[in-house]
Structures are given as structure tokens and as C-alpha cells.
PDB file of C-alpha atoms and ligand atoms in Angstrom:
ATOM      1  CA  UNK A   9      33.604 -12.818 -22.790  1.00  0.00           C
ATOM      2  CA  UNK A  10      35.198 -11.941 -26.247  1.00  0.00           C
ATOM      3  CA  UNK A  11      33.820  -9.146 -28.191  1.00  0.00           C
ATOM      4  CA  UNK A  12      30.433  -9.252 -29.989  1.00  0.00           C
ATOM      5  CA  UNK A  13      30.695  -7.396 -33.218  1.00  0.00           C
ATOM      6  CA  UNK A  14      27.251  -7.535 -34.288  1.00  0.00           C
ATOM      7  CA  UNK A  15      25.324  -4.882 -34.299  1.00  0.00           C
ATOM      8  CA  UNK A  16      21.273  -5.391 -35.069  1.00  0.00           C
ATOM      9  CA  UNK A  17      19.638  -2.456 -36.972  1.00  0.00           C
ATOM     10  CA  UNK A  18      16.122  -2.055 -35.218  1.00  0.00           C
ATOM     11  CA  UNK A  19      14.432  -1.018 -38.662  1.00  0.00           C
ATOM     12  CA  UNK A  20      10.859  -1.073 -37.202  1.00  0.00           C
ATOM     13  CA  UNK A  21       8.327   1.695 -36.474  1.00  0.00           C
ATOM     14  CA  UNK A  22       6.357  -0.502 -34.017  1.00  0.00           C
ATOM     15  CA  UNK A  23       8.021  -0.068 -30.181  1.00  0.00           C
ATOM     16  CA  UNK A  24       6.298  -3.694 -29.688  1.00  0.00           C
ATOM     17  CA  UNK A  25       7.648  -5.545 -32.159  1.00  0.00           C
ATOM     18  CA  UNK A  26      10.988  -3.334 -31.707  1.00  0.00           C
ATOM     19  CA  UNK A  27      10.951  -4.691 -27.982  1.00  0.00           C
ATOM     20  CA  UNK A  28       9.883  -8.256 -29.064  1.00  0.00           C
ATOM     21  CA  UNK A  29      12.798  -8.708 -31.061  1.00  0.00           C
ATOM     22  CA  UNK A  30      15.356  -7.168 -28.483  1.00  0.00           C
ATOM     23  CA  UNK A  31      14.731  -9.935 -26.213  1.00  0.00           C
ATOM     24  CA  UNK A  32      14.306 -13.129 -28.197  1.00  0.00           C
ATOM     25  CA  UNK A  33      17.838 -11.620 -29.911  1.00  0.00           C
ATOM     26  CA  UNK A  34      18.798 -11.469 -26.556  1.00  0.00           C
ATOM     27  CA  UNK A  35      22.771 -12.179 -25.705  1.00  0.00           C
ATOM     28  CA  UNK A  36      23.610 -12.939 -29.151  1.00  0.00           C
ATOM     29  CA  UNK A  37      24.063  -9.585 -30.068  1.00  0.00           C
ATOM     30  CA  UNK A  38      26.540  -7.059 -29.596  1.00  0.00           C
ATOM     31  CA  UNK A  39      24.925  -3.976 -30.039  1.00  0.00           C
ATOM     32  CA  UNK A  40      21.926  -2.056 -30.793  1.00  0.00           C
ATOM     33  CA  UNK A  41      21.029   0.199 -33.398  1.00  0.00           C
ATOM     34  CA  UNK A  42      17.931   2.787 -33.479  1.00  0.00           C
ATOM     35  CA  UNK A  43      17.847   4.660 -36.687  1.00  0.00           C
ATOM     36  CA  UNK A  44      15.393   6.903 -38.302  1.00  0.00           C
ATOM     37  CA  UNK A  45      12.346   4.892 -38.614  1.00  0.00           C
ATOM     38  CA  UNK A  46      12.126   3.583 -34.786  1.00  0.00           C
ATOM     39  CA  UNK A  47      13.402   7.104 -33.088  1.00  0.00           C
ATOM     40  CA  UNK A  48      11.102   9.041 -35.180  1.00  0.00           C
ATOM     41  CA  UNK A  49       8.309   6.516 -34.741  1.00  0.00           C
ATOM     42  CA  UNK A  50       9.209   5.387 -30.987  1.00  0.00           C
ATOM     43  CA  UNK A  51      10.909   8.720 -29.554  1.00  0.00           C
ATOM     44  CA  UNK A  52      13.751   9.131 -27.537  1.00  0.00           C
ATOM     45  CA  UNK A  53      12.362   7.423 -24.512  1.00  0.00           C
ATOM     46  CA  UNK A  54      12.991   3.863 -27.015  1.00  0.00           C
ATOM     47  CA  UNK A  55      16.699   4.986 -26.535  1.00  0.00           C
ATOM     48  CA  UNK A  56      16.906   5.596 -22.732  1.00  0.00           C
ATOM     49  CA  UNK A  57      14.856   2.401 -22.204  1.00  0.00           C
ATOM     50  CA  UNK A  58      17.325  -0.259 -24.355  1.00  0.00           C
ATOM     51  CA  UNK A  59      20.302   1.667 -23.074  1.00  0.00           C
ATOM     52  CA  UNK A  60      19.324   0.456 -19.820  1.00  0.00           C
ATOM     53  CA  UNK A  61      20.130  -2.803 -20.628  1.00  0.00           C
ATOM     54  CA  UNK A  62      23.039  -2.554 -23.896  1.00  0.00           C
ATOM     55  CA  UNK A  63      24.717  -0.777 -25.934  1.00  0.00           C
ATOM     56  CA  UNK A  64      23.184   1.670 -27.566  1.00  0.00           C
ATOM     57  CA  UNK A  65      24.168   3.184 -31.315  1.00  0.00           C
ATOM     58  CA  UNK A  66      21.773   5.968 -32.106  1.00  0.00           C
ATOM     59  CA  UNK A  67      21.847   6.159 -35.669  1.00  0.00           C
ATOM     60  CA  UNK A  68      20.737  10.086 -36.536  1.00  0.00           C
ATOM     61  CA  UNK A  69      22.784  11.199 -38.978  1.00  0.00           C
ATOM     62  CA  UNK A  70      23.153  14.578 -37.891  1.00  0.00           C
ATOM     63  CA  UNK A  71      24.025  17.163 -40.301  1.00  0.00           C
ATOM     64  CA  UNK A  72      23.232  20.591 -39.935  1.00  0.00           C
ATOM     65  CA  UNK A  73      24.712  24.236 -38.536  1.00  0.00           C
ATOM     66  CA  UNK A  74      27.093  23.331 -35.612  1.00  0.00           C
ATOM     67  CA  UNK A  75      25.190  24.883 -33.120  1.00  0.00           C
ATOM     68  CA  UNK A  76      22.349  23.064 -33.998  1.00  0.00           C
ATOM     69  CA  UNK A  77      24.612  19.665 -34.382  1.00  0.00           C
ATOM     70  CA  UNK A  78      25.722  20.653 -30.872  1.00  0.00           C
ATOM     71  CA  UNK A  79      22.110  20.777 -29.320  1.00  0.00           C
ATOM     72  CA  UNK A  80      21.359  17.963 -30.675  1.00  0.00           C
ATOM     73  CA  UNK A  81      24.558  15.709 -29.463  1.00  0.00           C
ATOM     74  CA  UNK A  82      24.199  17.038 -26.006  1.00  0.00           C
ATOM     75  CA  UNK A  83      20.453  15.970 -26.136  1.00  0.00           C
ATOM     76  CA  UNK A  84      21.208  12.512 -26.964  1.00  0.00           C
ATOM     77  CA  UNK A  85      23.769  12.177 -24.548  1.00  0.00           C
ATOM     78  CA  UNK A  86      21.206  12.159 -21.947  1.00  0.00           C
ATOM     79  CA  UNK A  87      19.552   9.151 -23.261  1.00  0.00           C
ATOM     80  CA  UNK A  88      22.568   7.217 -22.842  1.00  0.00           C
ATOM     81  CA  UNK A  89      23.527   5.438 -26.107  1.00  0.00           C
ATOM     82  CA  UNK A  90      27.172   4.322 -26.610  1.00  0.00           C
ATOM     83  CA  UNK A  91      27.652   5.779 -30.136  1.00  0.00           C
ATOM     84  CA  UNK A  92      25.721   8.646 -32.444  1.00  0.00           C
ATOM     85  CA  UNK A  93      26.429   9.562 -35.907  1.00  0.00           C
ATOM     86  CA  UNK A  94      26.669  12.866 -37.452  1.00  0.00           C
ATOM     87  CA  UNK A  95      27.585  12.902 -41.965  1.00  0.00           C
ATOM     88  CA  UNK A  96      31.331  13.777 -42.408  1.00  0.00           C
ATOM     89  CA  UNK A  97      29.876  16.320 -45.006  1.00  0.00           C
ATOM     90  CA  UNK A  98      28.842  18.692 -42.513  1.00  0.00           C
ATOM     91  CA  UNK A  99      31.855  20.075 -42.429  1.00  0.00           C
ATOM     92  CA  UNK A 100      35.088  20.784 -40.150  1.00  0.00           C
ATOM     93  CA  UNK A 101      33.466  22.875 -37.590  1.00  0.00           C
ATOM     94  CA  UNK A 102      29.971  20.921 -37.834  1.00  0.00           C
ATOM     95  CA  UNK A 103      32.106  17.714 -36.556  1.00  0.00           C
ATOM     96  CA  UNK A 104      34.117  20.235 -34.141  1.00  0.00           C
ATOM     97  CA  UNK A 105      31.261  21.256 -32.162  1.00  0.00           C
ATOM     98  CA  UNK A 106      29.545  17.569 -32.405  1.00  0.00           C
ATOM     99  CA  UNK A 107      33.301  15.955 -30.654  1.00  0.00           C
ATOM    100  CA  UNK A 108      33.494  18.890 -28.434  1.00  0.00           C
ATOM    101  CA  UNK A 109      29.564  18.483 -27.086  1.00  0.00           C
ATOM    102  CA  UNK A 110      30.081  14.879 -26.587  1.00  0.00           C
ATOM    103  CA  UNK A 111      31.231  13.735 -23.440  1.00  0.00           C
ATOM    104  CA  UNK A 112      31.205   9.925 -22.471  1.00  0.00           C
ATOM    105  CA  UNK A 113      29.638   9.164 -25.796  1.00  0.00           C
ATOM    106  CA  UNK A 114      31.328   8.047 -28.645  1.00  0.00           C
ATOM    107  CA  UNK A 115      30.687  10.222 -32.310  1.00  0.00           C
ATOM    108  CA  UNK A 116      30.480   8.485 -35.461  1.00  0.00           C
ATOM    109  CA  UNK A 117      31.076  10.428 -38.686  1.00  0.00           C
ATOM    110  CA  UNK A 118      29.050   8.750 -41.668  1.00  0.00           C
ATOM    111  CA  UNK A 119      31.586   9.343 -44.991  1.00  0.00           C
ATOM    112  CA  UNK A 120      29.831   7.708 -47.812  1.00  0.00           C
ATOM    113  CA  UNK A 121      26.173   6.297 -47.545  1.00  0.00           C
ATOM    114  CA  UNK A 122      26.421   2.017 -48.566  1.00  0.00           C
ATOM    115  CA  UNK A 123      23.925   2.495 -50.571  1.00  0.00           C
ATOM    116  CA  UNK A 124      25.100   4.880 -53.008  1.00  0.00           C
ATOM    117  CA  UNK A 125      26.953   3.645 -56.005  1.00  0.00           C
ATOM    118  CA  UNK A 126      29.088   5.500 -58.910  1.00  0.00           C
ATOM    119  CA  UNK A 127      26.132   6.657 -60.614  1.00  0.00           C
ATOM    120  CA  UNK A 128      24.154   7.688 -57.261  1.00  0.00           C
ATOM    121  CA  UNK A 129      27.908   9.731 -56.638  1.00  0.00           C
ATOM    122  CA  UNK A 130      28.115  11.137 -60.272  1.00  0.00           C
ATOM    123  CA  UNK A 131      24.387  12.488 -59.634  1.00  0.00           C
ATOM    124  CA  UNK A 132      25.441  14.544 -56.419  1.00  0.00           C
ATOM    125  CA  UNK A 133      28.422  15.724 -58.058  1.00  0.00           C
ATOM    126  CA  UNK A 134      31.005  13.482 -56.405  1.00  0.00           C
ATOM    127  CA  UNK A 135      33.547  12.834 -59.653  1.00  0.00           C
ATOM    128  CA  UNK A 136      36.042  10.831 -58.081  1.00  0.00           C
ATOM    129  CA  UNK A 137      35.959   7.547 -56.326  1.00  0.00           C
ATOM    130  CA  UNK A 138      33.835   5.991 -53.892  1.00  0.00           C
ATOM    131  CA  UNK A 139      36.837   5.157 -51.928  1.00  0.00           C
ATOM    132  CA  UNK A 140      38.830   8.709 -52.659  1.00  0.00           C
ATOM    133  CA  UNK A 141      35.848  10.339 -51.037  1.00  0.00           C
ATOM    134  CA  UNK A 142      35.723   8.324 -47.792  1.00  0.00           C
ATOM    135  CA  UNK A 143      39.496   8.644 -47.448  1.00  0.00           C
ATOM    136  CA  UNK A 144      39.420  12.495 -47.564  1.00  0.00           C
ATOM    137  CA  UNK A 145      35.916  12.281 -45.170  1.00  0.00           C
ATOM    138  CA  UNK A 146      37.713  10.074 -42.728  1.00  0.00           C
ATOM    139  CA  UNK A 147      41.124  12.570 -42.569  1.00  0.00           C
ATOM    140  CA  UNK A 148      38.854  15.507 -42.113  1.00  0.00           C
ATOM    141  CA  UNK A 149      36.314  13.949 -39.399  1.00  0.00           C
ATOM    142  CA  UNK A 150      38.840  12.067 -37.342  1.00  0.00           C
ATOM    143  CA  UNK A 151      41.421  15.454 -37.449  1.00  0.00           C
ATOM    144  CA  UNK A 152      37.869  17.113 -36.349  1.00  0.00           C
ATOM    145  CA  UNK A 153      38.320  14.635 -33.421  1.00  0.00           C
ATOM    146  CA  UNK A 154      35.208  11.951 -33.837  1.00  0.00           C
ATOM    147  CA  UNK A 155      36.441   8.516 -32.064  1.00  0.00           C
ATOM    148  CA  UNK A 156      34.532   6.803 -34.738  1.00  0.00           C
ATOM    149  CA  UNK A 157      33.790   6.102 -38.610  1.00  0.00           C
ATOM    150  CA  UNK A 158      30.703   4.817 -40.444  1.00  0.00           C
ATOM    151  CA  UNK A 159      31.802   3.379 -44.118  1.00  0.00           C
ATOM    152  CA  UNK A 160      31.371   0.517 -46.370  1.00  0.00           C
ATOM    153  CA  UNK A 161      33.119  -2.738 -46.324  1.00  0.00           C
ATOM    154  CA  UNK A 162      34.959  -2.254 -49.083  1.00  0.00           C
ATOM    155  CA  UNK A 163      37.275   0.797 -47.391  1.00  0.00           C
ATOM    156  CA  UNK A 164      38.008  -0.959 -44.064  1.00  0.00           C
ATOM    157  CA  UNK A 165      41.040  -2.381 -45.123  1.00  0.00           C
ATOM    158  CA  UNK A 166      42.479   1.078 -46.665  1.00  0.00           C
ATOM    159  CA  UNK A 167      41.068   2.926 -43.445  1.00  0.00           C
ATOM    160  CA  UNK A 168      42.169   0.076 -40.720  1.00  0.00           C
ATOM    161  CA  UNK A 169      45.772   0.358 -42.734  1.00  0.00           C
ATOM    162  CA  UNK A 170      45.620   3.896 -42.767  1.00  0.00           C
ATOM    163  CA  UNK A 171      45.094   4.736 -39.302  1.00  0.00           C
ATOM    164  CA  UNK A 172      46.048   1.613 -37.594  1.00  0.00           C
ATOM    165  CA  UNK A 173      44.087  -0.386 -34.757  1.00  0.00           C
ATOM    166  CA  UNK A 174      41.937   1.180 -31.836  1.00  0.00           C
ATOM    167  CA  UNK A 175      44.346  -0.158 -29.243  1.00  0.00           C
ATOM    168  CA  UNK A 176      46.649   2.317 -31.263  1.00  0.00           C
ATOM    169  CA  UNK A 177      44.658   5.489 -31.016  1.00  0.00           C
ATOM    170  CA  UNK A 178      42.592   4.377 -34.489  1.00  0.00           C
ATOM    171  CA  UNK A 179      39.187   5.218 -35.530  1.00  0.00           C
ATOM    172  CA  UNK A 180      36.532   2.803 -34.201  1.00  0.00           C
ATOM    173  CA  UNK A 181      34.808   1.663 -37.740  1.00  0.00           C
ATOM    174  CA  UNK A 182      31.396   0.414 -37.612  1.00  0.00           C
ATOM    175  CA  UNK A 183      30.419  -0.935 -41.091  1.00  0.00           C
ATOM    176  CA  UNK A 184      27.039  -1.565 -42.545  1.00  0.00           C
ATOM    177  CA  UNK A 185      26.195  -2.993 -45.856  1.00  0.00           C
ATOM    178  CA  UNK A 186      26.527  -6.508 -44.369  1.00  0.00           C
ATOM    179  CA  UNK A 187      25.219  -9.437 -46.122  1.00  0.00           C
ATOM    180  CA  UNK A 188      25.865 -12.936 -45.517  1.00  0.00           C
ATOM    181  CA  UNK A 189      26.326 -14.983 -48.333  1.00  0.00           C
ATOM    182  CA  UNK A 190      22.763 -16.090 -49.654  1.00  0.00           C
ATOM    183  CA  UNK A 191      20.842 -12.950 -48.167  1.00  0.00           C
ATOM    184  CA  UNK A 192      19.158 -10.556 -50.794  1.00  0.00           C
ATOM    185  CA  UNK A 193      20.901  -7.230 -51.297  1.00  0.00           C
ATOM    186  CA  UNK A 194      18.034  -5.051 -51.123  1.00  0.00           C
ATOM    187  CA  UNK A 195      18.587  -1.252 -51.724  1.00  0.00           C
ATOM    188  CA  UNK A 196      22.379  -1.795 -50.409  1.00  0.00           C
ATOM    189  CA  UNK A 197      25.331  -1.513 -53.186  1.00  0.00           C
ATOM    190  CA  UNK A 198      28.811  -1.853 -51.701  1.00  0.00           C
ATOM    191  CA  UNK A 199      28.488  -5.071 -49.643  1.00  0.00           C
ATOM    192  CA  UNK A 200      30.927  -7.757 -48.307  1.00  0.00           C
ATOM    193  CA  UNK A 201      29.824 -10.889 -46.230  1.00  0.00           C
ATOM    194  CA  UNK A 202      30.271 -10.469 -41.690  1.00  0.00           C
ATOM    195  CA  UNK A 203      33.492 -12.571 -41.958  1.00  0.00           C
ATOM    196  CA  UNK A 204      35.094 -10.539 -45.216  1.00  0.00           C
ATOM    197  CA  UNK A 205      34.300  -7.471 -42.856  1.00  0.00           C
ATOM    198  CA  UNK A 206      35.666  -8.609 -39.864  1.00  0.00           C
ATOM    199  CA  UNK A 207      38.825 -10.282 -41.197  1.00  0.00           C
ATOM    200  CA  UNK A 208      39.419  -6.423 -43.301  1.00  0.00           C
ATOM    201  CA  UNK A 209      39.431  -4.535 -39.590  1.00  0.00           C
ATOM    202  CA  UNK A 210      35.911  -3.569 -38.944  1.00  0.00           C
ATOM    203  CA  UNK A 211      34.996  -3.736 -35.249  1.00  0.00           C
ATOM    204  CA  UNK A 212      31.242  -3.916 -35.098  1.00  0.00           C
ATOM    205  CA  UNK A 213      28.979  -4.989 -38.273  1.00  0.00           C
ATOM    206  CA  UNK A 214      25.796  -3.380 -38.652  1.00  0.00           C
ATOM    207  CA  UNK A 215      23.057  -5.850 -39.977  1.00  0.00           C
ATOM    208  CA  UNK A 216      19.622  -5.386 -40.648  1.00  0.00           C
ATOM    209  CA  UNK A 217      17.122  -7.154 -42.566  1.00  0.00           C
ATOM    210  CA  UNK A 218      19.026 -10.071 -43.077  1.00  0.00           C
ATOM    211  CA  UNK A 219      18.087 -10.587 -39.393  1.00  0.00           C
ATOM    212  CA  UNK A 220      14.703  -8.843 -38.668  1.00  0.00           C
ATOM    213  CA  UNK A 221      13.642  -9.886 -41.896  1.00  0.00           C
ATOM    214  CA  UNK A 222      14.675 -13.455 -41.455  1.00  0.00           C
ATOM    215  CA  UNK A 223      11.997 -16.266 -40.622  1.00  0.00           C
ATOM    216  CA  UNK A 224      13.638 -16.643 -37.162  1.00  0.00           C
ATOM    217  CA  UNK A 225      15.808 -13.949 -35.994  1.00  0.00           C
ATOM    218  CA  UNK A 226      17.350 -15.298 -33.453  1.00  0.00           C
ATOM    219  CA  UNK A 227      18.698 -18.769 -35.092  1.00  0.00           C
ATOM    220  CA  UNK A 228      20.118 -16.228 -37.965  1.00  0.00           C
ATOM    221  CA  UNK A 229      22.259 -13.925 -35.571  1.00  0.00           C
ATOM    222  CA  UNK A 230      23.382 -17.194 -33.945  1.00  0.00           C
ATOM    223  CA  UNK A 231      24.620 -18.355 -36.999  1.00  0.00           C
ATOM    224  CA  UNK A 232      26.422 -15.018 -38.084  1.00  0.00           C
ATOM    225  CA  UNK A 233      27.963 -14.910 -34.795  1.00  0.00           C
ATOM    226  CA  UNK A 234      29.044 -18.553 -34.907  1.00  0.00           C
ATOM    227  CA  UNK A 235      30.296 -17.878 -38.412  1.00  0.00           C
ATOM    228  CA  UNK A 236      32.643 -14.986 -37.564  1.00  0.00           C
ATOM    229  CA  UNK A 237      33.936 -16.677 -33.757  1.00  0.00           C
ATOM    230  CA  UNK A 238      35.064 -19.828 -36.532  1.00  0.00           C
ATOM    231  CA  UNK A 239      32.242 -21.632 -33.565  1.00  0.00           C
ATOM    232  CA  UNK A 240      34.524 -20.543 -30.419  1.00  0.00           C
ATOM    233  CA  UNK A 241      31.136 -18.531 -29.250  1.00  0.00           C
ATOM    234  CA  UNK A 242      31.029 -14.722 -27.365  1.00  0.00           C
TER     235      UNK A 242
HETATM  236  O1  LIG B 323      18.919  -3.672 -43.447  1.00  0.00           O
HETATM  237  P1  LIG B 323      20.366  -3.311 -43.643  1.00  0.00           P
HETATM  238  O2  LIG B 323      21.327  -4.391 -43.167  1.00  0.00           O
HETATM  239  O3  LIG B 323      20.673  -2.826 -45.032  1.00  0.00           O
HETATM  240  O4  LIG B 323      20.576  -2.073 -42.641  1.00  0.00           O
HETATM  241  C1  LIG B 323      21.739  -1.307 -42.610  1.00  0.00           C
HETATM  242  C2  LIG B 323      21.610  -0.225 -41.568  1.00  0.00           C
HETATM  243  O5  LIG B 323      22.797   0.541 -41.574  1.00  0.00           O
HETATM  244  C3  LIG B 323      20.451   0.733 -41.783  1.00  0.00           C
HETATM  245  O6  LIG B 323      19.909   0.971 -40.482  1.00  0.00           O
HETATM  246  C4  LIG B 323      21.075   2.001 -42.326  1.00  0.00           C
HETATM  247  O7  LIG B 323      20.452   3.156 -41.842  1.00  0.00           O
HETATM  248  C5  LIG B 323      22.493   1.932 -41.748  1.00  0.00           C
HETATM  249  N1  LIG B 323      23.535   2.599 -42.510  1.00  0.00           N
HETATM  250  C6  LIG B 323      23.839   2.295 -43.831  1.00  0.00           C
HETATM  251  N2  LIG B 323      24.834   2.982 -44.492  1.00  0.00           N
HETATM  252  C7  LIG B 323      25.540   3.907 -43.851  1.00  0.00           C
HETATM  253  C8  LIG B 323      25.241   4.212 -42.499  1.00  0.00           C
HETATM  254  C9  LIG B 323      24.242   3.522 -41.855  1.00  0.00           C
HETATM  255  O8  LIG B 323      23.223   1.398 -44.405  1.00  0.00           O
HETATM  256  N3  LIG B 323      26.540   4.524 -44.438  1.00  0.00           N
END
């Protein structure tokens, strides 16, 4: 069985509908993700439950004193997800303690958010480039020793070159802002389509509403994943 790349973002706050989507999605995804909205809605127990069955990516964002960061990593450990992310921005020793408290599980280090733009960047005080500031992110969190990076489409290709594969000690990079090509952008800026993504280095694609938004979930995922196998199926 090849890889699956796809990675469904469970958006929901309703553990139901949450659940009721994780099985008619069933095989044809990869991976799943619980952000924000479904652990603060659902709780951890939504995590320890789906990790029974797949791959987990617990989507938290951490970013906060590294003690706390370190609490908080060894907490989520225990529910068994495959991947957690903590924001480059908190800093060398932040993303120390978060690699160091980690054991089987694999830490993500968010650099830039997809849906911030120039302007959104200008606002926070960020002068230079979109791309400038993930490179320097992605030096300090992976030198912090995180297996993993969270970025946008458009700086696989200068990451994947940069570092070079996973089977060559690179970064995992797990890339949301994934839209397939007819699918409405919604509050997301720096986008590329699941084949651009794949075919620039990424190794899973995080996708969202474009699924659970779509009429029928299930035929849509099928159709990304056929899409980026060229039809040779996972
Ligand atoms: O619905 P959509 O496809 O935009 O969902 C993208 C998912 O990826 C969301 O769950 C969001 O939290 C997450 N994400 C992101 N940008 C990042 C990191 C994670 O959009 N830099």
C-alpha cells in the first residue's frame, strides 16, 4: 500500500458528526487532523479514541513558556496521535523542551500561518518576506530538533531543496492551504492545488473544507486522491 498523503482537517465542534465523517471517509484518507475547534469542543478523549484506529495529527499550536510547552507535549503523548504542532515563534528553547518531551511522537513546528498574507505580516511587524520568514523559522525549529514542519505550499520547494528528502534525514513537511482547482478559497491566502503540492515535496496535504464542506465527502477525497496517484490508487 503506497502512501496516502491526505490529511482531513476535522473542523467540527460536534463529536457526532466528527465521528460520522471519519467513517464514511474511511480508507481514503491518510491521516487525521483534530484542531482547535473539535479538541476544545470534543476533549482529548476525541484524540485517544481516532488514534485507535489512524493516524492521528493533533493540531494545537502550542506556544507558550517551555515548561508549560513541555507539560503540554508530554500530555498529548498519552493520547497517542502521530504528530503535534507547537509555532516556530516560541522560540529556541520553547521548541527544545517540546523535541526533548516528545518521545514516539513526531513535533511539528508551525512557521508562517497560510492564512496570513503581506499585509496580515506588515501588521505584526514581519518586514521581510513571507518566504524569508519561514526559511529562518524552519533553520531555527529543525536545529531545535522538531522532525517536522507546518508551512504553505508555496515554500515546499525552497524547504524540500533546502534540507533534502526524509529518507535523507529531512524535515517531514505537512502543508495546508490546499485547494483543488475549482474549490473556494475561503479565509486561506497562499494556496496551491494537492498535485502542485505534492509534485513541490510536501509529504502529507492538509485539507479541510473543500472536503467536509463538500456535498459528499467521501466521492471528493476519492477524487483528490485519484488525482494525485495519476489513478494508480493507495
Ligand atoms: O479548511 P482548510 O482546508 O482551510 O483547513 C486547513 C487546516 O489547516 C485548518 O485546520 C488549519 O487550522 C490548519 N492550518 C493552516 N495553516 C497553518 C497550519 C495549520 O491552515 N499554517
Amino acid at each position: 500500500m503506497k502512501h496516502n498523503p491526505i490529511c482531513v482537517a476535522l473542523d467540527l465542534s460536534d463529536r457526532a458528526e466528527i465521528m460520522a465523517l471519519v467513517e464514511a471517509l474511511d480508507t481514503s484518507i491518510g491521516t487525521l487532523k483534530v484542531g482547535l475547534t473539535a479538541f476544545t469542543s470534543c476533549g482529548p478523549e476525541l484524540v485517544s479514541e481516532l488514534a485507535q484506529t489512524a493516524d492521528v495529527f493533533l493540531d494545537l499550536k502550542l506556544h507558550d513558556i517551555p515548561v508549560q510547552v513541555a507539560g503540554a507535549v508530554a500530555a498529548a503523548e498519552a493520547l497517542g496521535p502521530r504528530f503535534l504542532t507547537v509555532h516556530a515563534s516560541g522560540g529556541r528553547a520553547m521548541l527544545e523542551a517540546a523535541a526533548e518531551a516528545a518521545d514516539e511522537m513526531e513535533i511539528l513546528a508551525v512557521t508562517v500561518l497560510t492564512s496570513l498574507g503581506g499585509e496580515d505580516l506588515a501588521d505584526i511587524g514581519m518586514d521581510g518576506s513571507a518566504s524569508d520568514q519561514v526559511a529562518r523559522l524552519a533553520e531555527l525549529a529543525l536545529s531545535a530538533g522538531v522532525a517536522g514542519l507546518v508551512c504553505s505550499p508555496l515554500e515546499v520547494e525552497m524547504l524540500r531543496t533546502h534540507f533534502g528528502p526524509v529518507s535523507a534525514g529531512g524535515p517531514v513537511l505537512v502543508v495546508p492551504g490546499i485547494r483543488p482547482r475549482g474549490s473556494a478559497r475561503g479565509d486561506q491566502r497562499r494556496t496551491m492545488t494537492p498535485s502542485e503540492a505534492l509534485r513541490a515535496g510536501a509529504d502529507h496535504i492538509v485539507i479541510g473544507r473543500p472536503i467536509t464542506g463538500a456535498a459528499d465527502p467521501l466521492a471528493t477525497a476519492r477524487e483528490i486522491l485519484a488525482d494525485v496517484s495519476g489513478g494508480a490508487g493507495f
